[in-house]
Coordinates of C-alpha atoms (C1' of nucleotides) in Angstrom, one line a residue:
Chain Y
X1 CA -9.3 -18.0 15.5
X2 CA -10.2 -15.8 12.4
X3 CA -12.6 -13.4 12.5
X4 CA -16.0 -14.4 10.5
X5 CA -15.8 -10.8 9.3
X6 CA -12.4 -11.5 7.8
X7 CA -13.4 -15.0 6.4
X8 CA -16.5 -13.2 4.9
X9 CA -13.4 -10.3 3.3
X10 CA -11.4 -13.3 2.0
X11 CA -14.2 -15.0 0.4
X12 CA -15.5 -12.0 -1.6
X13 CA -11.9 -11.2 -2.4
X14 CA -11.8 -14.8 -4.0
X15 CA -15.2 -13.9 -5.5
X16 CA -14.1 -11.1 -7.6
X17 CA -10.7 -13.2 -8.7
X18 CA -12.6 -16.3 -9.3
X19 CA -15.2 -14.8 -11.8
X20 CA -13.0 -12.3 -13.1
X21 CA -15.2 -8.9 -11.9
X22 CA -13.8 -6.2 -13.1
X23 CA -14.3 -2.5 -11.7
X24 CA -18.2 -1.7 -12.6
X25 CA -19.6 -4.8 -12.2
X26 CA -21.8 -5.4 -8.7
X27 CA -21.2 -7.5 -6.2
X28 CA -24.4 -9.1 -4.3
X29 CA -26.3 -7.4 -2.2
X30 CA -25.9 -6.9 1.9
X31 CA -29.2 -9.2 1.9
X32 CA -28.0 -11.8 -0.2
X33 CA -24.4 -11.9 1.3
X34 CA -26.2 -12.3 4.7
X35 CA -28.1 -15.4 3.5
X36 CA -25.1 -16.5 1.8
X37 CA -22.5 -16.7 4.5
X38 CA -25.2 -17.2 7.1
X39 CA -24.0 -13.8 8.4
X40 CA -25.8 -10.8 10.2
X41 CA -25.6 -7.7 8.5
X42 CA -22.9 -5.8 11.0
X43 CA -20.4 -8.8 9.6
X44 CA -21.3 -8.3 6.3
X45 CA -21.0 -4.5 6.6
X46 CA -17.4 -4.7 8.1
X47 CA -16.3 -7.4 5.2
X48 CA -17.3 -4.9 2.5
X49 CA -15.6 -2.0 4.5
X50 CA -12.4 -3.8 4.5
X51 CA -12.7 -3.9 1.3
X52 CA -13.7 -0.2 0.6
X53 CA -10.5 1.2 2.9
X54 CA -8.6 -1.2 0.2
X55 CA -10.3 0.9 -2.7
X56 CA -11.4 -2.7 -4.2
X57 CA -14.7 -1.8 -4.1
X58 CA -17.3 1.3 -3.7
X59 CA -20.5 1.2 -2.4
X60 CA -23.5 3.6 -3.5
X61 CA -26.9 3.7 -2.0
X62 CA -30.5 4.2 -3.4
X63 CA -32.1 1.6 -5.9
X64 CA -29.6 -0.1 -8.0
X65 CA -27.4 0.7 -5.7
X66 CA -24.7 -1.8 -3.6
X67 CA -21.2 -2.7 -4.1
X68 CA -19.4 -2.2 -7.4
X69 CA -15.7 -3.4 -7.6
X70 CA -13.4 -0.4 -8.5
X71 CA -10.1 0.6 -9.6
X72 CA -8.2 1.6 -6.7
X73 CA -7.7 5.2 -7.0
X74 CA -3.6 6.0 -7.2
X75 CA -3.9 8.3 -4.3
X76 CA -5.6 5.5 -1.7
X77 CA -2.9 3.2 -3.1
X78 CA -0.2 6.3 -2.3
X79 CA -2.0 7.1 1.2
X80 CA -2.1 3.3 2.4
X81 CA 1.8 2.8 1.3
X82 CA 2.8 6.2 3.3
X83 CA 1.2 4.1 6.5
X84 CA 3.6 1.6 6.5
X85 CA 6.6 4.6 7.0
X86 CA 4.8 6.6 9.0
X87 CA 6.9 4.5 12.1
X88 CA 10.1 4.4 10.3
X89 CA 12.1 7.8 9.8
X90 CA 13.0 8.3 6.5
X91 CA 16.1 10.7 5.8
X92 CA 16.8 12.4 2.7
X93 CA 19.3 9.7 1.5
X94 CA 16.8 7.1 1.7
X95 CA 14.5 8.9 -0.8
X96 CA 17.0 10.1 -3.2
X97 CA 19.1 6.6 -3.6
X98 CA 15.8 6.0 -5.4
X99 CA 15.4 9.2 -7.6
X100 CA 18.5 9.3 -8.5
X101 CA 18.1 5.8 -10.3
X102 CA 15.0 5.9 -11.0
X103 CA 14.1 9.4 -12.3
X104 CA 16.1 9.2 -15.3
X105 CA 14.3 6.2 -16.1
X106 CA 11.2 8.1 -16.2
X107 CA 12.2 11.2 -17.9
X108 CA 13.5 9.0 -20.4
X109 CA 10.4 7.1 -20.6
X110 CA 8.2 10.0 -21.8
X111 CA 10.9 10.8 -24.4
X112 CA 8.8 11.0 -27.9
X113 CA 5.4 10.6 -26.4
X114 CA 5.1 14.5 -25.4
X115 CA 2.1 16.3 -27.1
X116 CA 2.2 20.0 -28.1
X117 CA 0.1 20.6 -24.9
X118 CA 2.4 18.4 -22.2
X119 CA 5.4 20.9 -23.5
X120 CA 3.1 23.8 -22.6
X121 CA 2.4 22.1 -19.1
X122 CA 6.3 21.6 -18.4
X123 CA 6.6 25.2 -19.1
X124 CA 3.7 26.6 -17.1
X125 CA 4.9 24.7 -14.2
X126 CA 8.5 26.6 -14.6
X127 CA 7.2 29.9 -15.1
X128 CA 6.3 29.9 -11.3
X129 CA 9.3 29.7 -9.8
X130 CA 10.9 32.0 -12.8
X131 CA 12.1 34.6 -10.8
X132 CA 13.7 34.2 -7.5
X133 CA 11.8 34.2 -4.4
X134 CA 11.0 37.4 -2.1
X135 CA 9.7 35.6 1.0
X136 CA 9.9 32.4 2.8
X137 CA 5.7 30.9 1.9
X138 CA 6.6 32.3 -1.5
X139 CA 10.0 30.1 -2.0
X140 CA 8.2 27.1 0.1
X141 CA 5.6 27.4 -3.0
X142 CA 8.2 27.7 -5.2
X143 CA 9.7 23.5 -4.0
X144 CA 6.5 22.4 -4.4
X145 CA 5.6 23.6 -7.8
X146 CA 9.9 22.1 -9.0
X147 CA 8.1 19.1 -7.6
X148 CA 4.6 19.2 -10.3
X149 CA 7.5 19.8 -13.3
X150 CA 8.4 16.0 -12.1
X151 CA 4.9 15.1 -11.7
X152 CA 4.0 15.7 -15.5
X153 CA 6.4 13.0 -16.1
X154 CA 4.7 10.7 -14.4
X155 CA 1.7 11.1 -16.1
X156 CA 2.5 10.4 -19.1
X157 CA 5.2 7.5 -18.5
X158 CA 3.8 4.1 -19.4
X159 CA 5.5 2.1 -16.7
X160 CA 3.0 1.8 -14.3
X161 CA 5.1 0.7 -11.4
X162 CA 7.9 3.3 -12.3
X163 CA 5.5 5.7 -12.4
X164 CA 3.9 4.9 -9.0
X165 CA 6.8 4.4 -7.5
X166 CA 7.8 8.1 -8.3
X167 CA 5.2 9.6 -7.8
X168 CA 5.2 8.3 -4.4
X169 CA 8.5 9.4 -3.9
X170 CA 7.2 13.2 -4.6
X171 CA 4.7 12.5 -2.1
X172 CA 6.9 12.0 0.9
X173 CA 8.8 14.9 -0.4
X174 CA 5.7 17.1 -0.1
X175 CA 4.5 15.7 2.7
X176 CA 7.1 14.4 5.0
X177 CA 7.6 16.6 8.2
X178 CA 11.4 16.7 7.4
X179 CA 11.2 17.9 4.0
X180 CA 8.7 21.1 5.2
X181 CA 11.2 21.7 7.8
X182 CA 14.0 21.9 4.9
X183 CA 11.8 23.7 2.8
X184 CA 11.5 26.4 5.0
X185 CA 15.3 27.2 5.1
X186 CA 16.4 29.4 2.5
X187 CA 18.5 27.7 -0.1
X188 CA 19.1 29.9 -3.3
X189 CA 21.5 27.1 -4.8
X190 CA 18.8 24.9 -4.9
X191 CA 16.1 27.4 -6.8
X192 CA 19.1 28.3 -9.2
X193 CA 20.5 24.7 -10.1
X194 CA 16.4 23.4 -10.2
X195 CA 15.3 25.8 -12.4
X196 CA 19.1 25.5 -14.7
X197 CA 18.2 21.5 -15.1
X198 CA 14.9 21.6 -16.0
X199 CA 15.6 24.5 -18.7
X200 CA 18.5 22.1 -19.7
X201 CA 15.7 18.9 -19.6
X202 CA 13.1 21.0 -21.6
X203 CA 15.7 21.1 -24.3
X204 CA 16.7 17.9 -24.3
X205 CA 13.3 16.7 -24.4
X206 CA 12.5 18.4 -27.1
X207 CA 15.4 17.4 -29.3
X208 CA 14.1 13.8 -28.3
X209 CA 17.5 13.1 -27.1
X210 CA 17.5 9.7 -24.6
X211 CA 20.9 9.4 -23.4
X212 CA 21.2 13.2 -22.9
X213 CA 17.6 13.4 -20.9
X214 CA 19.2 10.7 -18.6
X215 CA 22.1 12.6 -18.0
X216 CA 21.0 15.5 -17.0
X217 CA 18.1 14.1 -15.0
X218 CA 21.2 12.2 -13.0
X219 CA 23.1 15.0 -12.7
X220 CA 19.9 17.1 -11.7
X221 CA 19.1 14.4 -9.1
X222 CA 22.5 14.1 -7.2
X223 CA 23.1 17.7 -7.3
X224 CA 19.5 18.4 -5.1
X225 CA 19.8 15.2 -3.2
X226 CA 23.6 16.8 -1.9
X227 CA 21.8 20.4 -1.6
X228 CA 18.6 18.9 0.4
X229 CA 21.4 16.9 2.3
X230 CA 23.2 20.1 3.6
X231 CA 20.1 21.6 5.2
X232 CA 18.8 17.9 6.8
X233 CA 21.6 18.2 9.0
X234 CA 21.1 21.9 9.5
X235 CA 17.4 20.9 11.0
X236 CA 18.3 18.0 12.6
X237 CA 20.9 19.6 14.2
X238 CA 18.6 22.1 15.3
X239 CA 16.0 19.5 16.4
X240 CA 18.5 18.4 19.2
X241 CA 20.0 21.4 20.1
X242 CA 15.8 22.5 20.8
X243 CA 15.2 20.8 23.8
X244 CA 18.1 22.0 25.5
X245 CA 17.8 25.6 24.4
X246 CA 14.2 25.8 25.3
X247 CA 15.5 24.5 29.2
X248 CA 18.1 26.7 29.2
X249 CA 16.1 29.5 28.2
Chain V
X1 CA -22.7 13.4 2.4
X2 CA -19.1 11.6 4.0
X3 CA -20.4 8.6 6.0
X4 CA -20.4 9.0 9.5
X5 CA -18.1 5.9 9.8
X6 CA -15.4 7.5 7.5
X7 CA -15.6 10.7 9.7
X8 CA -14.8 8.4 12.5
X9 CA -12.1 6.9 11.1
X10 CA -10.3 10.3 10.1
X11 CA -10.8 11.8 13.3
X12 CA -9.2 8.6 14.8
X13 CA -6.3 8.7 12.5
X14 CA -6.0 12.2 13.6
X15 CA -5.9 11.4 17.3
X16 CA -3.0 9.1 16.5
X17 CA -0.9 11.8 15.1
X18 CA -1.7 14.5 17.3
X19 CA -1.1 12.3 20.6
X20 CA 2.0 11.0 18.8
X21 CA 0.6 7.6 20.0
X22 CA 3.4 5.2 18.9
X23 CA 2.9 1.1 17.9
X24 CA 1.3 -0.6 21.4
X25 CA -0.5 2.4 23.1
X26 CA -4.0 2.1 23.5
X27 CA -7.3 3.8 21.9
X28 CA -10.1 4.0 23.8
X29 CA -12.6 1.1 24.0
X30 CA -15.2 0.9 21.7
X31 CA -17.8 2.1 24.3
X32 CA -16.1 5.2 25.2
X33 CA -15.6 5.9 21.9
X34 CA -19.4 5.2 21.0
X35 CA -20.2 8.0 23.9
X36 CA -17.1 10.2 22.4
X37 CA -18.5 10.4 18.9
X38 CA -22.6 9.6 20.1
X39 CA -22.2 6.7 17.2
X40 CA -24.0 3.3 17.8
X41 CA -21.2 1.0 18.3
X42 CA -21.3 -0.7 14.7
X43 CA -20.8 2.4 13.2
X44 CA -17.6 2.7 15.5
X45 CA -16.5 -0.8 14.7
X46 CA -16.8 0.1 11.1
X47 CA -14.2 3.0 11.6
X48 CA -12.2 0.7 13.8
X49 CA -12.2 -1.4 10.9
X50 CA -10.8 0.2 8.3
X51 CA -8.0 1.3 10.6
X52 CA -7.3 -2.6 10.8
X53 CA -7.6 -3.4 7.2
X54 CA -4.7 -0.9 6.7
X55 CA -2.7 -2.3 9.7
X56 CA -2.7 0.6 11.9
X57 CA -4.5 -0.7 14.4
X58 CA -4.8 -4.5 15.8
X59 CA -7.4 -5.9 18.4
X60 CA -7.2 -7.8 21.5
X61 CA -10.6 -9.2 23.4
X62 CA -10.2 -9.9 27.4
X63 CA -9.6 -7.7 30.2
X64 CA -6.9 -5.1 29.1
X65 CA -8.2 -5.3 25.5
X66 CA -9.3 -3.1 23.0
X67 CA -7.7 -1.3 19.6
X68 CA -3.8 -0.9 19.9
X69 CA -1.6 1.4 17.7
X70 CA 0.6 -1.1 15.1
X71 CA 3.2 -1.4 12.9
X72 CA 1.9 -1.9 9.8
X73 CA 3.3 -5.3 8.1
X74 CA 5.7 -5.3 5.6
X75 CA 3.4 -8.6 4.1
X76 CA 0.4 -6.2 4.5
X77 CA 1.7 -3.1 2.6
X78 CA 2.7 -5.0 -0.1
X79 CA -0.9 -7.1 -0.3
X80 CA -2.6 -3.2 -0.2
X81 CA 0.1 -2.6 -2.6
X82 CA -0.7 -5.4 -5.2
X83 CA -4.1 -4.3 -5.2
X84 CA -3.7 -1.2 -7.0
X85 CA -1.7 -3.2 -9.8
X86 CA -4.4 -5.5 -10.1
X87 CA -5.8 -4.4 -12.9
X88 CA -2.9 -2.9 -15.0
X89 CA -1.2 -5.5 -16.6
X90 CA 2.8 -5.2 -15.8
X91 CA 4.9 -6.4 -18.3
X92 CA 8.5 -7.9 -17.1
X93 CA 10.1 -4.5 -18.8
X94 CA 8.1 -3.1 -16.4
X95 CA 9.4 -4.8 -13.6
X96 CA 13.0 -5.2 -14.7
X97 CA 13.3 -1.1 -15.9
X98 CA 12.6 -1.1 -12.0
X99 CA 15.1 -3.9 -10.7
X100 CA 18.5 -3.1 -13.2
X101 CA 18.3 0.0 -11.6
X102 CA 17.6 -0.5 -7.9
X103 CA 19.4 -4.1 -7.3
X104 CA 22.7 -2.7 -7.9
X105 CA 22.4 -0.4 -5.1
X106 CA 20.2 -2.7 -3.1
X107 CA 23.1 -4.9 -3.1
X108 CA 25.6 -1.9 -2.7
X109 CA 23.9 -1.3 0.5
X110 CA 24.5 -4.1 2.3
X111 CA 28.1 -3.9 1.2
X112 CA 30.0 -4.4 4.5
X113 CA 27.3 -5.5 6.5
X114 CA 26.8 -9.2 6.4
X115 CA 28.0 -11.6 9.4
X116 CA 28.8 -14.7 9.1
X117 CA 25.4 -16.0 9.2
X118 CA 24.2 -14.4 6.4
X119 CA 27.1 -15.6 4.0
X120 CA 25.7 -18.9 5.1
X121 CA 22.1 -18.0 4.4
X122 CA 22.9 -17.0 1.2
X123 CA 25.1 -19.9 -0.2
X124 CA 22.5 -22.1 1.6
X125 CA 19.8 -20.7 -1.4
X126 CA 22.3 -21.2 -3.5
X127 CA 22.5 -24.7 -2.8
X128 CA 18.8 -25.5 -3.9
X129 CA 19.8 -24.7 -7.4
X130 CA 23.1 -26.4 -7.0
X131 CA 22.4 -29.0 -9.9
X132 CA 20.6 -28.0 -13.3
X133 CA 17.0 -28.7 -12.4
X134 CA 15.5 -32.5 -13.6
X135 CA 11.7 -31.7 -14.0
X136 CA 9.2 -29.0 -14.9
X137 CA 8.1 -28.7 -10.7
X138 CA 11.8 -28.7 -9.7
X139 CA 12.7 -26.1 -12.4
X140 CA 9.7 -23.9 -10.8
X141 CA 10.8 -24.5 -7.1
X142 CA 14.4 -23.3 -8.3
X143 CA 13.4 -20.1 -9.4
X144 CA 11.7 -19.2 -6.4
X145 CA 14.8 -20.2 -4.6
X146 CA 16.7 -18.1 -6.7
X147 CA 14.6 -15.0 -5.5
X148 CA 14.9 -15.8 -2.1
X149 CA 18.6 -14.9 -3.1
X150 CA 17.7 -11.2 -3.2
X151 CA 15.4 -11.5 -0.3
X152 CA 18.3 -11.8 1.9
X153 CA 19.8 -8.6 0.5
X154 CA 16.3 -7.4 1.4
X155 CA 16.4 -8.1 5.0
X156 CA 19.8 -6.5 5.4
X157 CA 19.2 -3.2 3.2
X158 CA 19.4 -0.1 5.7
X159 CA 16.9 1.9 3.7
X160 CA 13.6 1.2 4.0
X161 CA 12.0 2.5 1.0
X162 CA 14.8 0.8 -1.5
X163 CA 14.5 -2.4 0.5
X164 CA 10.3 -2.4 0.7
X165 CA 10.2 -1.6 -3.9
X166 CA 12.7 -4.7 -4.2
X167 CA 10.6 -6.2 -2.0
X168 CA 7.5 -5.8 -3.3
X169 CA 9.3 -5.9 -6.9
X170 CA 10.2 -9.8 -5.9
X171 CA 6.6 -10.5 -4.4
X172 CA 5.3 -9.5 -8.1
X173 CA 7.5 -12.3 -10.1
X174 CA 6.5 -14.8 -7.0
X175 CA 2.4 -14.2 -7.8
X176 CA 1.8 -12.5 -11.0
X177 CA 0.2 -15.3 -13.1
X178 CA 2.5 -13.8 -16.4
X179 CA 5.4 -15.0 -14.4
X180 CA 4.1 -18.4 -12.9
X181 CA 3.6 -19.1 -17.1
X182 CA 6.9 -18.0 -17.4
X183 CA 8.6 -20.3 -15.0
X184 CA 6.6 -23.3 -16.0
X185 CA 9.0 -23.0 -19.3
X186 CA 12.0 -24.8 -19.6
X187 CA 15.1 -22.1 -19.4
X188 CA 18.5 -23.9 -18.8
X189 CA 20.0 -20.4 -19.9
X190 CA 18.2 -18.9 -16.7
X191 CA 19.7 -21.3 -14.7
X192 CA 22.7 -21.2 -15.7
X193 CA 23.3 -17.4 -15.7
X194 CA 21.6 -16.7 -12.5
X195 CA 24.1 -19.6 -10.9
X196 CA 26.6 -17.6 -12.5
X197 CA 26.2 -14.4 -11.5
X198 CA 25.2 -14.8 -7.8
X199 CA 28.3 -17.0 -7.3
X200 CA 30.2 -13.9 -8.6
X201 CA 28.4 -11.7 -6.0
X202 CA 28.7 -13.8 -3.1
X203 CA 32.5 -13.6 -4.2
X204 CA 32.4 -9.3 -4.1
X205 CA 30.5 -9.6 -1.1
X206 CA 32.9 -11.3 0.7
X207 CA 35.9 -8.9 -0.6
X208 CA 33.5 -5.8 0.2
X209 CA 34.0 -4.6 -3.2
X210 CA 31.2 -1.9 -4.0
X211 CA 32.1 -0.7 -7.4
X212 CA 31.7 -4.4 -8.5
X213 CA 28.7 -5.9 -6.5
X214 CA 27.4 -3.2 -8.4
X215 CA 28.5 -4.0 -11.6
X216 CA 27.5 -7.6 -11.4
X217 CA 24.5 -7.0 -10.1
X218 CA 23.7 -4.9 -12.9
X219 CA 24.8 -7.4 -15.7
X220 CA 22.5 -9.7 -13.6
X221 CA 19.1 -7.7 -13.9
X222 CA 20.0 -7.0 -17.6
X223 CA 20.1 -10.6 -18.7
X224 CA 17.3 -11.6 -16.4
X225 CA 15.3 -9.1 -18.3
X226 CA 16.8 -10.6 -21.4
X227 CA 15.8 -13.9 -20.3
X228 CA 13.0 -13.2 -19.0
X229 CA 11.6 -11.2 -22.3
X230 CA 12.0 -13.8 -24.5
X231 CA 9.7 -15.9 -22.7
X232 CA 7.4 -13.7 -21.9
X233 CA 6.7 -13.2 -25.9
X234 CA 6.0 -17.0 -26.0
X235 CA 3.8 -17.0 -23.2
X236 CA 2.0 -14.1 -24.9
X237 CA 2.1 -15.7 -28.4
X238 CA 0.6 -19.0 -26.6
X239 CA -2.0 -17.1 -25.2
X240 CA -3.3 -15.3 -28.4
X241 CA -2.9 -18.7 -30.0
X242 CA -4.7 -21.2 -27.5
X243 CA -8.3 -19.7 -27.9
X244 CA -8.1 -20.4 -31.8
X245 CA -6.1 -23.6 -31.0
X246 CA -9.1 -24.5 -28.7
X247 CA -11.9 -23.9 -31.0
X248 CA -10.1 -25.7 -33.7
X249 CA -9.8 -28.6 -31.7
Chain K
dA1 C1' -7.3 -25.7 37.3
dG2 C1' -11.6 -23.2 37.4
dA3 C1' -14.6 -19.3 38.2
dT4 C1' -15.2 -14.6 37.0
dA5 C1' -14.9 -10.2 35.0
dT6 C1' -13.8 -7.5 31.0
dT7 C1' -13.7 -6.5 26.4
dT8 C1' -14.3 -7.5 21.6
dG9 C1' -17.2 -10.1 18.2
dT10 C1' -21.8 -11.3 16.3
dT11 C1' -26.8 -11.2 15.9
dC12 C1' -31.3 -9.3 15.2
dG13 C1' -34.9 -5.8 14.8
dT14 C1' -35.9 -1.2 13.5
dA15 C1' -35.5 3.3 11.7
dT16 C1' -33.4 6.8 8.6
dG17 C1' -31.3 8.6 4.4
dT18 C1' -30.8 8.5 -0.6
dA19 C1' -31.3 7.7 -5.3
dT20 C1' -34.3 5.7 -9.0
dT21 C1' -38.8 5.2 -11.2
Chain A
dT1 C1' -45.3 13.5 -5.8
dA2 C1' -45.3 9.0 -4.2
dA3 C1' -43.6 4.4 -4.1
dT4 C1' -39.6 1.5 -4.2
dA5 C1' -35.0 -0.5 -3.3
dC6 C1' -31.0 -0.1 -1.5
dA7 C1' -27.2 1.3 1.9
dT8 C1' -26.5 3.5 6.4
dA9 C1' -27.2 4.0 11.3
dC10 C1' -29.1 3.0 15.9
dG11 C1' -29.8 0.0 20.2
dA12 C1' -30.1 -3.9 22.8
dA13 C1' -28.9 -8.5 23.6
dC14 C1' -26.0 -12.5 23.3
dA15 C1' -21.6 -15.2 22.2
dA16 C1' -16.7 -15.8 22.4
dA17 C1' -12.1 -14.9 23.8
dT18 C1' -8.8 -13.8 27.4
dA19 C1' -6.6 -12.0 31.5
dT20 C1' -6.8 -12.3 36.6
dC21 C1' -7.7 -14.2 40.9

DNA sequence: AGATATTTGTTCGTATGTATT
DNA sequence: TAATACATACGAACAAATATC
């Protein structure tokens, strides 16, 4: 049997499809909800909550006040996708079959539609990791900062899904345990051939060249994805020679 | 002020983590955890329940019971999913910049890795759309069919992120309402090709040629898109036009 | 098969916090 | 400042589901 608390979700679900609410407008109050599903208030309460952990709606308090569908922020969406891998282990090949096919597709999506002030973004972002890094934190800051060159991209391409979608991608890459474990290995090749693309991307974006932004995206993409490779067997190596070495002091 | 129920909810999520608590083990029942966090018990089934909504935890009643770690759905990840898509309308370029690029190696990946069974699966699905189809809810029902096709592919794909965006991909032409208007048009030319081309995949399949499941794939998701575009602008063009048409009488 | 114990699910009444007027 | 309207939180009781004996 079905929770009434679900049934009560559902319903207000159909509620804001049915009459076409979009994010702003209020839903009824926790009195009037009560009296209309013949539900106490805890039921009510954890219907609406559902819906708030979806990001469907937020709720504010005071006079005036109640639930107001939203538009579900980009980050809750991220956050509630990255629970569905949390159980699965994802390796580095599992990430990059995706960027490699699908970052091209976004760089050359923004192609024409950068502003005098996105070039100057691209560039900031580059300047960071200009000179070679001194120290493990400082190359570690370094990755993540490569990563914000891609994330400018995403802003500003007008495929939603494709721009979700990678930008998701760069999530688990800054968030995955794996990745940090990579990231903390040295890996000069990577810093040098990062930093040699996206001078060679800037360019070609500039020049409002398609096919060449493509290619060198591509070529950009396979060359880290066989870099990051190298060093995910280097730590998983190490992550089962660990046990051991610990017992054997 | 963060809501007392949210805190709860984090701090759970955290305990999760830390205790590496895997899909079946236990939280503790909602009256220990009222005493753990000195929170009245509906504030704790809040918290509980935005856990559930995004499908890491399920509940049991009865001796035994209580809150139990879960893998969270594939069918629930892509409903949270949809969500955030809502209210962005997706165009089928949208979808289909997605799907050229990722079916070819969604298909690549299962290269060598169907049994017997699944050859049968998928020239069963192939069978529904054996003969062109003879009326408008027969035409409908035979291009679901024909996504089922790459649902199969789905189920065998090794990588879980390439096989959960086709996934998710195919659940948007199943619901979106653009698509439904899409399908409702006669298209003998979709028929037609999409018989074409899977009977050419099943083919490389079988001879576990990569380079052209690949190919054909590819040639697949551009004419789709073709297809598919052409119809989307009289779907569009009907829309603008039936308000006036309407009003005219 | 039926009684019982355990645990979540639901209800109601009340009190507190917060934002608007 | 005070009054108002709303969500948020507390606490006790009851209902429903389910495993065990």
């Amino acid at each position: 049997m079905t929770k009434r608390s679900d049934q009560v979700t559902d319903a207000l679900k159909q509620l804001i499809t049915e009459h076409k609410l979009k994010p702003g407008d209020r839903l009824p109050q926790e009195k009037e909800l009560t009296e209309q599903f013949a539900a106490a208030k805890g039921t009510i309460r954890e219907a609406l909550k559902a819906l708030e952990t979806q990001g469907l709606i937020i709720t504010r308090t005071g006079p005036g006040g109640g639930a107001f569908v939203a538009d579900v922020p980009p980050d809750r969406a991220m956050s509630l996708l990255a629970n569905y891998f949390y159980f699965k282990d994802i390796t580095i090949h599992d990430i990059y079959q995706l960027r490699v096919n699908l970052e091209p597709e976004l760089a050359a999506s923004v192609v024409g539609r950068l502003s005098e002030d996105d070039f100057r973004r691209l560039q900031t972002t580059m300047t960071i990791y200009d000179a070679p890094p001194t120290n493990q934190s400082e190359e570690h800051a370094q990755r993540l900062a490569e990563l914000s060159f891609h994330e400018v991209l995403v802003d500003l391409c007008p495929n939603p899904i494709l721009s979700f979608t990678c930008h998701f991608l760069l999530g688990l890459l800054k968030n995955l345990r794996l990745c940090h474990d990579i990231y903390d290995l040295p890996n000069p090749a990577l810093w040098e051939t990062g930093r040699h693309y996206q001078m060679q991307l800037l360019g070609a974006l500039k020049r409002e060249s398609e096919p060449e932004v493509r290619r060198i995206m591509r070529e950009h993409m396979v060359r880290a994805e066989a870099l990051m490779q190298a060093q995910e067997t280097i730590v998983l190596d190490q992550f089962l020679a660990s046990p051991r070495a610990r017992k054997g002091g």
